[in-house]
CSV table of C-alpha atoms in Angstrom, one decimal:
chain,number,residue,atom,x,y,z
Y,720,MET,CA,-41.6,-41.4,-7.5
Y,721,LYS,CA,-38.5,-41.8,-9.5
Y,722,ASP,CA,-36.5,-44.2,-7.8
Y,723,PHE,CA,-32.8,-42.7,-7.7
Y,724,ALA,CA,-31.0,-46.0,-6.9
Y,725,PRO,CA,-28.0,-47.0,-8.9
Y,726,SER,CA,-29.0,-48.4,-11.9
Y,727,LYS,CA,-26.0,-51.6,-11.8
Y,728,ARG,CA,-23.0,-51.8,-9.9
Y,729,PRO,CA,-19.2,-49.9,-10.1
Y,730,VAL,CA,-17.6,-51.7,-12.8
Y,731,THR,CA,-13.8,-53.7,-11.0
Y,732,VAL,CA,-10.9,-54.6,-12.6
Y,733,ALA,CA,-12.5,-58.4,-13.2
Y,734,ASP,CA,-15.2,-56.7,-15.0
Y,735,VAL,CA,-12.0,-55.1,-17.6
Y,736,ALA,CA,-9.4,-57.7,-17.1
Y,737,LYS,CA,-12.7,-59.7,-19.1
Y,738,SER,CA,-13.4,-57.4,-21.2
Y,739,ALA,CA,-9.8,-56.9,-22.6
Y,740,LYS,CA,-9.1,-60.6,-22.6
Y,741,VAL,CA,-6.2,-60.3,-20.3
Y,742,SER,CA,-5.6,-61.7,-16.9
Y,743,LYS,CA,-6.7,-59.9,-13.8
Y,744,ALA,CA,-3.4,-59.1,-12.7
Y,745,THR,CA,-2.2,-57.6,-16.1
Y,746,ALA,CA,-5.1,-55.2,-15.6
Y,747,ALA,CA,-4.2,-54.4,-11.9
Y,748,ARG,CA,-0.6,-53.6,-12.9
Y,749,VAL,CA,-1.7,-51.8,-16.3
Y,750,LEU,CA,-5.2,-49.7,-14.4
Y,751,GLY,CA,-2.4,-49.0,-11.4
Y,752,GLY,CA,0.1,-47.7,-13.4
Y,753,TYR,CA,3.3,-50.0,-11.7
Y,754,GLY,CA,4.8,-53.4,-12.9
Y,755,THR,CA,5.9,-53.9,-16.3
Y,756,VAL,CA,2.9,-54.8,-19.4
Y,757,SER,CA,3.6,-54.6,-23.4
Y,758,ASP,CA,1.9,-51.2,-25.4
Y,759,LYS,CA,-0.3,-53.0,-27.1
Y,760,VAL,CA,-1.5,-54.9,-23.5
Y,761,ARG,CA,-1.7,-51.3,-22.4
Y,762,SER,CA,-3.7,-50.1,-24.9
Y,763,GLN,CA,-6.5,-52.8,-25.0
Y,764,VAL,CA,-6.6,-52.4,-21.3
Y,765,THR,CA,-7.3,-48.4,-21.6
Y,766,ALA,CA,-9.8,-48.8,-24.3
Y,767,ALA,CA,-11.3,-51.4,-22.5
Y,768,ALA,CA,-11.6,-49.5,-19.0
Y,769,ALA,CA,-12.7,-47.0,-21.4
Y,770,VAL,CA,-15.4,-47.7,-22.5
Y,771,LEU,CA,-16.6,-49.6,-19.1
Y,772,GLY,CA,-15.8,-46.4,-17.5
Y,773,TYR,CA,-14.1,-47.4,-15.0
Y,774,ARG,CA,-13.1,-45.0,-11.9
Y,775,PRO,CA,-10.2,-46.9,-10.0
Y,776,ASN,CA,-10.2,-47.9,-6.2
Y,777,GLU,CA,-8.5,-45.3,-4.1
Y,778,LEU,CA,-8.4,-46.7,-0.8
Y,779,ALA,CA,-7.4,-49.8,-2.9
Y,780,ARG,CA,-4.3,-48.1,-4.9
Y,781,SER,CA,-3.2,-46.7,-1.4
Y,782,MET,CA,-2.5,-49.9,0.0
Y,783,THR,CA,-1.0,-51.5,-3.5
Y,784,THR,CA,0.9,-48.6,-3.8
Y,785,GLY,CA,1.8,-47.0,0.1
Y,786,ARG,CA,0.3,-43.6,-2.1
Y,787,SER,CA,-2.9,-42.3,-1.7
Y,788,GLY,CA,-2.2,-40.0,-4.7
Y,789,THR,CA,-3.8,-36.9,-2.7
Y,790,ILE,CA,-1.7,-34.0,-0.5
Y,791,GLY,CA,-3.9,-32.3,2.8
Y,792,VAL,CA,-4.0,-28.8,3.3
Y,793,VAL,CA,-5.5,-27.4,6.1
Y,794,VAL,CA,-5.2,-23.0,6.3
Y,795,GLY,CA,-6.3,-20.5,8.3
Y,796,ASP,CA,-9.2,-18.9,6.9
Y,797,ILE,CA,-10.7,-20.1,3.0
Y,798,GLU,CA,-12.5,-16.9,2.7
Y,799,ASN,CA,-9.1,-14.5,2.4
Y,800,ALA,CA,-8.0,-13.8,-0.5
Y,801,PHE,CA,-4.5,-14.6,0.6
Y,802,PHE,CA,-5.2,-18.0,1.7
Y,803,SER,CA,-7.3,-19.1,-1.3
Y,804,LEU,CA,-4.7,-18.0,-3.5
Y,805,ALA,CA,-2.5,-19.9,-1.9
Y,806,VAL,CA,-4.2,-22.8,-2.3
Y,807,ARG,CA,-4.7,-22.5,-6.4
Y,808,GLY,CA,-0.4,-22.5,-6.1
Y,809,ILE,CA,-0.4,-26.1,-4.4
Y,810,SER,CA,-3.0,-26.9,-6.7
Y,811,ASP,CA,-1.5,-26.3,-9.6
Y,812,VAL,CA,2.1,-28.0,-8.9
Y,813,ALA,CA,0.5,-30.9,-6.9
Y,814,ARG,CA,-2.3,-31.4,-10.5
Y,815,THR,CA,1.3,-31.5,-12.5
Y,816,ALA,CA,2.9,-34.0,-10.5
Y,817,GLY,CA,-0.2,-36.1,-10.3
Y,818,PHE,CA,-1.6,-35.1,-6.8
Y,819,ASN,CA,-4.9,-34.3,-6.0
Y,820,VAL,CA,-5.4,-31.9,-3.4
Y,821,ILE,CA,-8.0,-32.1,-0.3
Y,822,ILE,CA,-8.6,-28.8,2.0
Y,823,ALA,CA,-9.5,-27.9,5.3
Y,824,ASN,CA,-10.1,-25.1,6.6
Y,825,SER,CA,-9.2,-24.4,10.3
Y,826,GLY,CA,-10.4,-21.4,11.1
Y,827,GLU,CA,-7.8,-20.5,12.8
Y,828,GLU,CA,-8.8,-23.3,16.3
Y,829,LEU,CA,-6.4,-25.1,17.2
Y,830,SER,CA,-8.8,-27.2,17.9
Y,831,ALA,CA,-10.5,-28.3,14.1
Y,832,GLU,CA,-7.3,-27.2,13.0
Y,833,LYS,CA,-6.2,-30.8,14.9
Y,834,ALA,CA,-9.6,-32.4,13.7
Y,835,ALA,CA,-8.4,-31.5,9.9
Y,836,ILE,CA,-4.9,-33.5,10.4
Y,837,ASP,CA,-6.1,-36.2,12.3
Y,838,LEU,CA,-9.3,-36.4,9.2
Y,839,LEU,CA,-6.5,-35.6,6.4
Y,840,ILE,CA,-3.5,-38.9,8.0
Y,841,GLY,CA,-6.5,-41.0,8.6
Y,842,ARG,CA,-7.5,-40.7,4.9
Y,843,ARG,CA,-4.3,-41.9,4.2
Y,844,VAL,CA,-2.7,-38.2,2.1
Y,845,ASP,CA,0.3,-38.6,1.2
Y,846,GLY,CA,2.0,-34.8,2.8
Y,847,LEU,CA,0.7,-31.9,4.6
Y,848,ILE,CA,0.6,-28.2,4.1
Y,849,VAL,CA,-0.6,-26.6,6.6
Y,850,THR,CA,-0.5,-23.4,8.4
Y,851,PRO,CA,-0.7,-23.6,12.4
Y,852,SER,CA,-3.3,-21.8,14.1
Y,853,ASP,CA,-1.6,-21.3,17.3
Y,854,CYS,CA,2.6,-22.1,16.3
Y,855,GLY,CA,3.0,-22.6,20.1
Y,856,ALA,CA,1.3,-25.4,20.3
Y,857,SER,CA,2.7,-28.0,18.0
Y,858,ASP,CA,2.5,-31.4,19.4
Y,859,HIS,CA,-0.8,-32.2,17.1
Y,860,LEU,CA,2.2,-31.3,13.6
Y,861,SER,CA,4.8,-33.2,15.7
Y,862,ASP,CA,2.6,-36.6,15.6
Y,863,ALA,CA,1.7,-36.1,12.2
Y,864,ILE,CA,5.9,-35.6,11.6
Y,865,GLY,CA,5.8,-38.8,13.8
Y,866,VAL,CA,3.4,-41.0,11.8
Y,867,GLY,CA,5.7,-40.4,9.1
Y,868,VAL,CA,3.6,-38.2,7.1
Y,869,PRO,CA,6.0,-35.3,5.7
Y,870,LEU,CA,5.3,-31.5,6.4
Y,871,VAL,CA,5.2,-28.0,5.1
Y,872,LEU,CA,4.6,-25.2,6.9
Y,873,PHE,CA,2.8,-22.8,4.9
Y,874,ASP,CA,2.8,-19.0,5.6
Y,875,ARG,CA,4.3,-19.3,9.9
Y,876,ALA,CA,7.4,-20.9,10.7
Y,877,ILE,CA,7.6,-23.2,13.7
Y,878,PRO,CA,11.8,-23.4,14.6
Y,879,ALA,CA,11.1,-26.0,17.3
Y,880,LEU,CA,9.9,-28.0,14.7
Y,881,GLN,CA,12.4,-28.5,12.1
Y,882,VAL,CA,10.7,-28.8,9.0
Y,883,ASP,CA,10.0,-26.7,6.2
Y,884,ALA,CA,8.4,-24.1,5.8
Y,885,VAL,CA,7.6,-21.4,2.9
Y,886,THR,CA,7.0,-17.5,4.2
Y,887,GLY,CA,6.4,-14.0,3.6
Y,888,ALA,CA,9.7,-11.4,4.5
Y,889,ASP,CA,7.1,-10.1,7.2
Y,890,ARG,CA,9.7,-8.6,9.7
Y,891,ASP,CA,10.7,-6.5,7.1
Y,892,ALA,CA,7.9,-6.2,4.7
Y,893,ALA,CA,6.3,-4.2,8.3
Y,894,MET,CA,9.1,-1.9,8.4
Y,895,MET,CA,8.9,-1.6,4.8
Y,896,ALA,CA,5.5,-0.1,4.7
Y,897,THR,CA,6.1,1.6,8.7
Y,898,ARG,CA,9.2,3.5,7.0
Y,899,HIS,CA,6.7,3.8,3.7
Y,900,LEU,CA,3.7,6.6,6.4
Y,901,GLN,CA,6.9,7.7,8.1
Y,902,SER,CA,8.6,9.5,4.7
Y,903,PHE,CA,4.7,11.0,4.6
Y,904,GLY,CA,5.7,12.9,8.3
Y,905,HIS,CA,3.7,10.3,10.3
Y,906,ARG,CA,4.3,9.4,13.6
Y,907,HIS,CA,1.1,7.9,15.5
Y,908,ILE,CA,0.4,5.1,13.4
Y,909,ALA,CA,-1.5,2.5,14.5
Y,910,TYR,CA,-1.5,-1.4,13.5
Y,911,VAL,CA,-5.1,-3.7,13.6
Y,912,THR,CA,-4.9,-7.4,13.6
Y,913,ALA,CA,-7.7,-10.0,13.4
Y,914,ARG,CA,-6.0,-11.1,16.7
Y,915,GLU,CA,-8.3,-12.3,19.7
Y,916,GLY,CA,-8.6,-9.5,21.7
Y,917,GLU,CA,-11.0,-7.4,23.3
Y,918,VAL,CA,-12.0,-3.5,22.2
Y,919,GLY,CA,-9.0,-1.1,23.3
Y,920,GLU,CA,-6.6,-4.7,23.8
Y,921,TYR,CA,-3.4,-3.5,22.6
Y,922,PHE,CA,-0.5,-5.4,22.4
Y,923,THR,CA,1.8,-6.2,25.4
Y,924,ASP,CA,3.8,-9.6,25.1
Y,925,GLU,CA,4.7,-12.0,22.5
Y,926,SER,CA,1.6,-14.6,24.1
Y,927,GLN,CA,-1.2,-12.1,23.2
Y,928,LEU,CA,0.1,-13.4,18.7
Y,929,PRO,CA,0.2,-17.0,19.0
Y,930,ALA,CA,0.2,-17.2,14.3
Y,931,THR,CA,4.0,-16.5,14.0
Y,932,SER,CA,3.2,-13.9,10.8
Y,933,VAL,CA,1.7,-12.0,12.8
Y,934,LEU,CA,3.9,-12.0,15.9
Y,935,ARG,CA,7.2,-11.0,13.1
Y,936,ARG,CA,4.9,-8.0,11.1
Y,937,VAL,CA,4.2,-6.1,14.4
Y,938,GLU,CA,7.9,-6.7,15.6
Y,939,GLY,CA,9.1,-4.8,12.1
Y,940,PHE,CA,6.4,-2.4,13.0
Y,941,LEU,CA,7.9,-1.2,16.8
Y,942,ALA,CA,11.3,-1.4,15.6
Y,943,ALA,CA,10.9,1.3,12.5
Y,944,GLN,CA,9.0,3.1,15.0
Y,945,SER,CA,11.4,3.1,17.6
Y,946,ALA,CA,13.7,3.7,15.3
Y,947,ASN,CA,12.0,7.0,14.3
Y,948,GLY,CA,12.4,7.9,18.4
Y,949,VAL,CA,8.3,7.2,18.5
Y,950,GLN,CA,8.1,5.9,22.0
Y,951,ASP,CA,5.2,3.3,23.0
Y,952,ALA,CA,4.6,2.6,20.2
Y,953,HIS,CA,2.9,-1.0,21.3
Y,954,ARG,CA,0.3,1.1,22.8
Y,955,LEU,CA,-1.5,1.5,18.6
Y,956,VAL,CA,-1.3,-2.1,17.5
Y,957,ARG,CA,-4.1,-3.2,18.6
Y,958,LEU,CA,-6.1,-7.0,18.3
Y,959,GLY,CA,-9.8,-8.0,18.4
Y,960,ALA,CA,-10.5,-6.8,14.5
Y,961,VAL,CA,-12.0,-10.0,13.5
Y,962,ASP,CA,-15.4,-9.7,12.4
Y,963,GLN,CA,-16.5,-5.9,11.1
Y,964,ASP,CA,-18.4,-5.5,13.6
Y,965,HIS,CA,-15.4,-5.8,16.0
Y,966,THR,CA,-13.3,-3.1,13.7
Y,967,ASP,CA,-15.5,-0.8,13.6
Y,968,ALA,CA,-15.1,-0.9,17.7
Y,969,VAL,CA,-10.8,-0.6,17.0
Y,970,VAL,CA,-11.3,1.6,14.7
Y,971,ALA,CA,-13.8,4.4,16.8
Y,972,HIS,CA,-11.4,3.2,19.9
Y,973,LEU,CA,-8.4,4.5,18.0
Y,974,LEU,CA,-9.8,7.7,17.0
Y,975,GLY,CA,-11.1,8.8,20.3
Y,976,GLY,CA,-7.7,8.1,22.1
Y,977,THR,CA,-4.8,10.1,22.6
Y,978,PRO,CA,-2.8,10.2,20.8
Y,979,ARG,CA,-5.1,10.0,17.2
Y,980,PRO,CA,-3.3,7.6,14.7
Y,981,SER,CA,-3.1,9.8,11.9
Y,982,ALA,CA,-2.3,5.8,9.5
Y,983,ILE,CA,-3.4,2.9,9.4
Y,984,ILE,CA,-1.1,0.7,8.4
Y,985,ALA,CA,-3.7,-3.5,8.1
Y,986,SER,CA,-2.5,-6.5,9.3
Y,987,ASP,CA,-4.0,-8.2,6.1
Y,988,SER,CA,-6.5,-7.7,3.6
Y,989,VAL,CA,-9.9,-8.9,4.7
Y,990,VAL,CA,-8.7,-6.0,8.2
Y,991,GLY,CA,-8.4,-3.4,5.2
Y,992,LEU,CA,-11.2,-3.6,3.7
Y,993,GLU,CA,-13.2,-3.4,7.9
Y,994,VAL,CA,-10.9,-0.5,8.0
Y,995,PHE,CA,-11.5,0.9,5.5
Y,996,ARG,CA,-15.2,0.6,5.4
Y,997,SER,CA,-15.2,1.4,8.9
Y,998,LEU,CA,-13.9,4.6,8.2
Y,999,GLN,CA,-15.8,5.4,5.3
Y,1000,THR,CA,-19.1,4.8,7.8
Y,1001,ARG,CA,-17.1,8.2,9.5
Y,1002,GLY,CA,-17.8,10.2,7.4
Y,1003,LEU,CA,-14.0,10.2,7.2
Y,1004,SER,CA,-11.5,10.8,3.6
Y,1005,VAL,CA,-8.4,9.1,2.8
Y,1006,PRO,CA,-5.9,10.3,2.9
Y,1007,ARG,CA,-7.0,13.7,3.5
Y,1008,ASP,CA,-8.2,12.7,7.1
Y,1009,ILE,CA,-6.2,9.2,7.6
Y,1010,SER,CA,-3.3,7.0,5.8
Y,1011,ILE,CA,-4.3,3.3,4.9
Y,1012,ILE,CA,-1.7,0.8,4.0
Y,1013,SER,CA,-2.9,-3.2,4.1
Y,1014,PHE,CA,-1.0,-6.5,3.8
Y,1015,PHE,CA,-1.7,-8.3,0.2
Y,1016,ASN,CA,-2.9,-7.1,-3.1
Y,1017,ALA,CA,-6.1,-8.7,-3.0
Y,1018,ASP,CA,-8.7,-7.6,-5.6
Y,1019,TRP,CA,-10.6,-4.5,-3.9
Y,1020,THR,CA,-8.1,-2.6,-2.8
Y,1021,THR,CA,-7.8,-1.3,-6.5
Y,1022,VAL,CA,-11.1,-0.3,-7.1
Y,1023,THR,CA,-11.4,1.8,-4.2
Y,1024,THR,CA,-11.7,5.6,-4.3
Y,1025,PRO,CA,-8.2,6.4,-3.7
Y,1026,PRO,CA,-6.9,3.0,-4.8
Y,1027,ILE,CA,-5.3,1.4,-1.6
Y,1028,THR,CA,-1.7,1.4,-1.4
Y,1029,VAL,CA,-0.9,-2.4,0.0
Y,1030,VAL,CA,2.7,-4.6,0.9
Y,1031,ASP,CA,2.5,-7.0,-2.2
Y,1032,GLN,CA,2.8,-10.9,-1.5
Y,1033,PRO,CA,3.7,-13.5,-3.5
Y,1034,VAL,CA,1.6,-15.3,-1.9
Y,1035,TYR,CA,0.9,-17.9,-5.4
Y,1036,GLU,CA,4.7,-18.4,-5.7
Y,1037,MET,CA,4.3,-18.6,-2.1
Y,1038,GLY,CA,2.4,-22.0,-2.5
Y,1039,ARG,CA,3.8,-23.4,-5.6
Y,1040,ARG,CA,6.8,-23.9,-3.8
Y,1041,ALA,CA,5.4,-24.9,-0.2
Y,1042,ALA,CA,3.4,-27.5,-2.9
Y,1043,GLU,CA,6.7,-28.3,-4.7
Y,1044,ARG,CA,8.9,-28.6,-1.3
Y,1045,LEU,CA,6.2,-31.6,-0.2
Y,1046,ILE,CA,6.1,-33.3,-3.5
Y,1047,ALA,CA,9.8,-33.6,-3.5
Y,1048,ARG,CA,9.9,-34.7,0.5
Y,1049,ILE,CA,7.0,-37.5,-0.6
Y,1050,ASP,CA,9.0,-38.5,-3.7
Y,1051,GLY,CA,12.7,-38.9,-0.6
Y,1052,GLY,CA,14.0,-36.0,-0.7
Y,1053,ALA,CA,16.3,-36.3,2.2
Y,1054,GLU,CA,17.9,-33.1,2.5
Y,1055,ALA,CA,17.8,-30.3,6.0
Y,1056,SER,CA,14.4,-28.9,6.7
Y,1057,GLN,CA,14.6,-25.0,5.3
Y,1058,HIS,CA,13.2,-22.3,6.0
Y,1059,PHE,CA,11.9,-20.8,2.3
Y,1060,THR,CA,11.1,-16.9,3.1
Y,1061,ILE,CA,10.0,-15.0,0.3
Y,1062,GLN,CA,10.4,-11.4,-0.1
Y,1063,THR,CA,7.5,-9.0,-1.1
Y,1064,THR,CA,6.7,-5.4,-2.3
Y,1065,LEU,CA,4.8,-2.3,-1.4
Y,1066,ILE,CA,3.0,-0.7,-4.3
Y,1067,SER,CA,2.0,3.3,-3.7
Y,1068,ARG,CA,-0.8,4.2,-4.9
Y,1069,GLY,CA,-3.0,6.9,-3.8
Y,1070,SER,CA,-4.2,5.5,-0.1
Y,1071,VAL,CA,-1.0,7.1,1.6
Y,1072,GLY,CA,-0.8,11.6,2.3
Y,1073,GLN,CA,1.1,14.1,4.4
Y,1074,ALA,CA,0.1,13.7,8.0
Y,1075,SER,CA,-2.0,17.2,8.8
């Protein structure tokens, strides 16, 4: 059996110093990026490190410099294209600024979010970007702030925390989507979200929607419907579309009810795709039989027949803004906390038609 055990020990600072013919302290200054050395000595040390294949001990470096050079990012669902694109924006800014990124997925579960934050703080990250799964439960985030870890909230704000937040203009975006449907004569419009709930459960109070981004969208939807004279619009705000099977059940319950919706707004692109599949499975034609709008301009929305009208959220820019703000905090920015609201646009395609 072949032996895959390491053939030699890791290269140390002392090895690099010996090869470069300098003191260990001098080599450490060059490799650690601190202190002052001549250009000649720096070239000697970096050349020796390259030849020997030296890799820095990040833990030792963090103990010396007080920084780990890493940022922790906790998102709700990394399989959701919204969060994947956001992480890309965060990573691009972080890399340019010399930071690595450690990503954790909470699955929109508070316990997983808490465990991830504890782990990241234990890894001595220099700062955190977090999408809170429950905006009403923030003690663990307060604890992170209390131990001196800079924090930026992404996609969902918690005003009581008084930390920086980067979100979309969720209320305005939902109003815009609803008004677009209303302009085609739609009155009975359903709003479907992936927040936990029983099939047939509809929105009655804020406690059902712990994510402020979803709550703001529902508020915008209801405000637009109320302004259009639609009564009891909250009864068509449906929870529970957590996967394809549950979404199928939610759609079936909506279409079998009274009033039957002539249009559906999907709260995110994952729910949007599931709703579209459900409608196809039932043999319904979009938009002849029913219209649909989805949040987020995911790739799939352009290749369906018809292509889907979407609320386009500049998610990459939101990720960049969150990273820029966090790095400014890490570098000692002392400004008051700010809530950055990024505006959205509506991309009209072929999935909205006249109400029958």
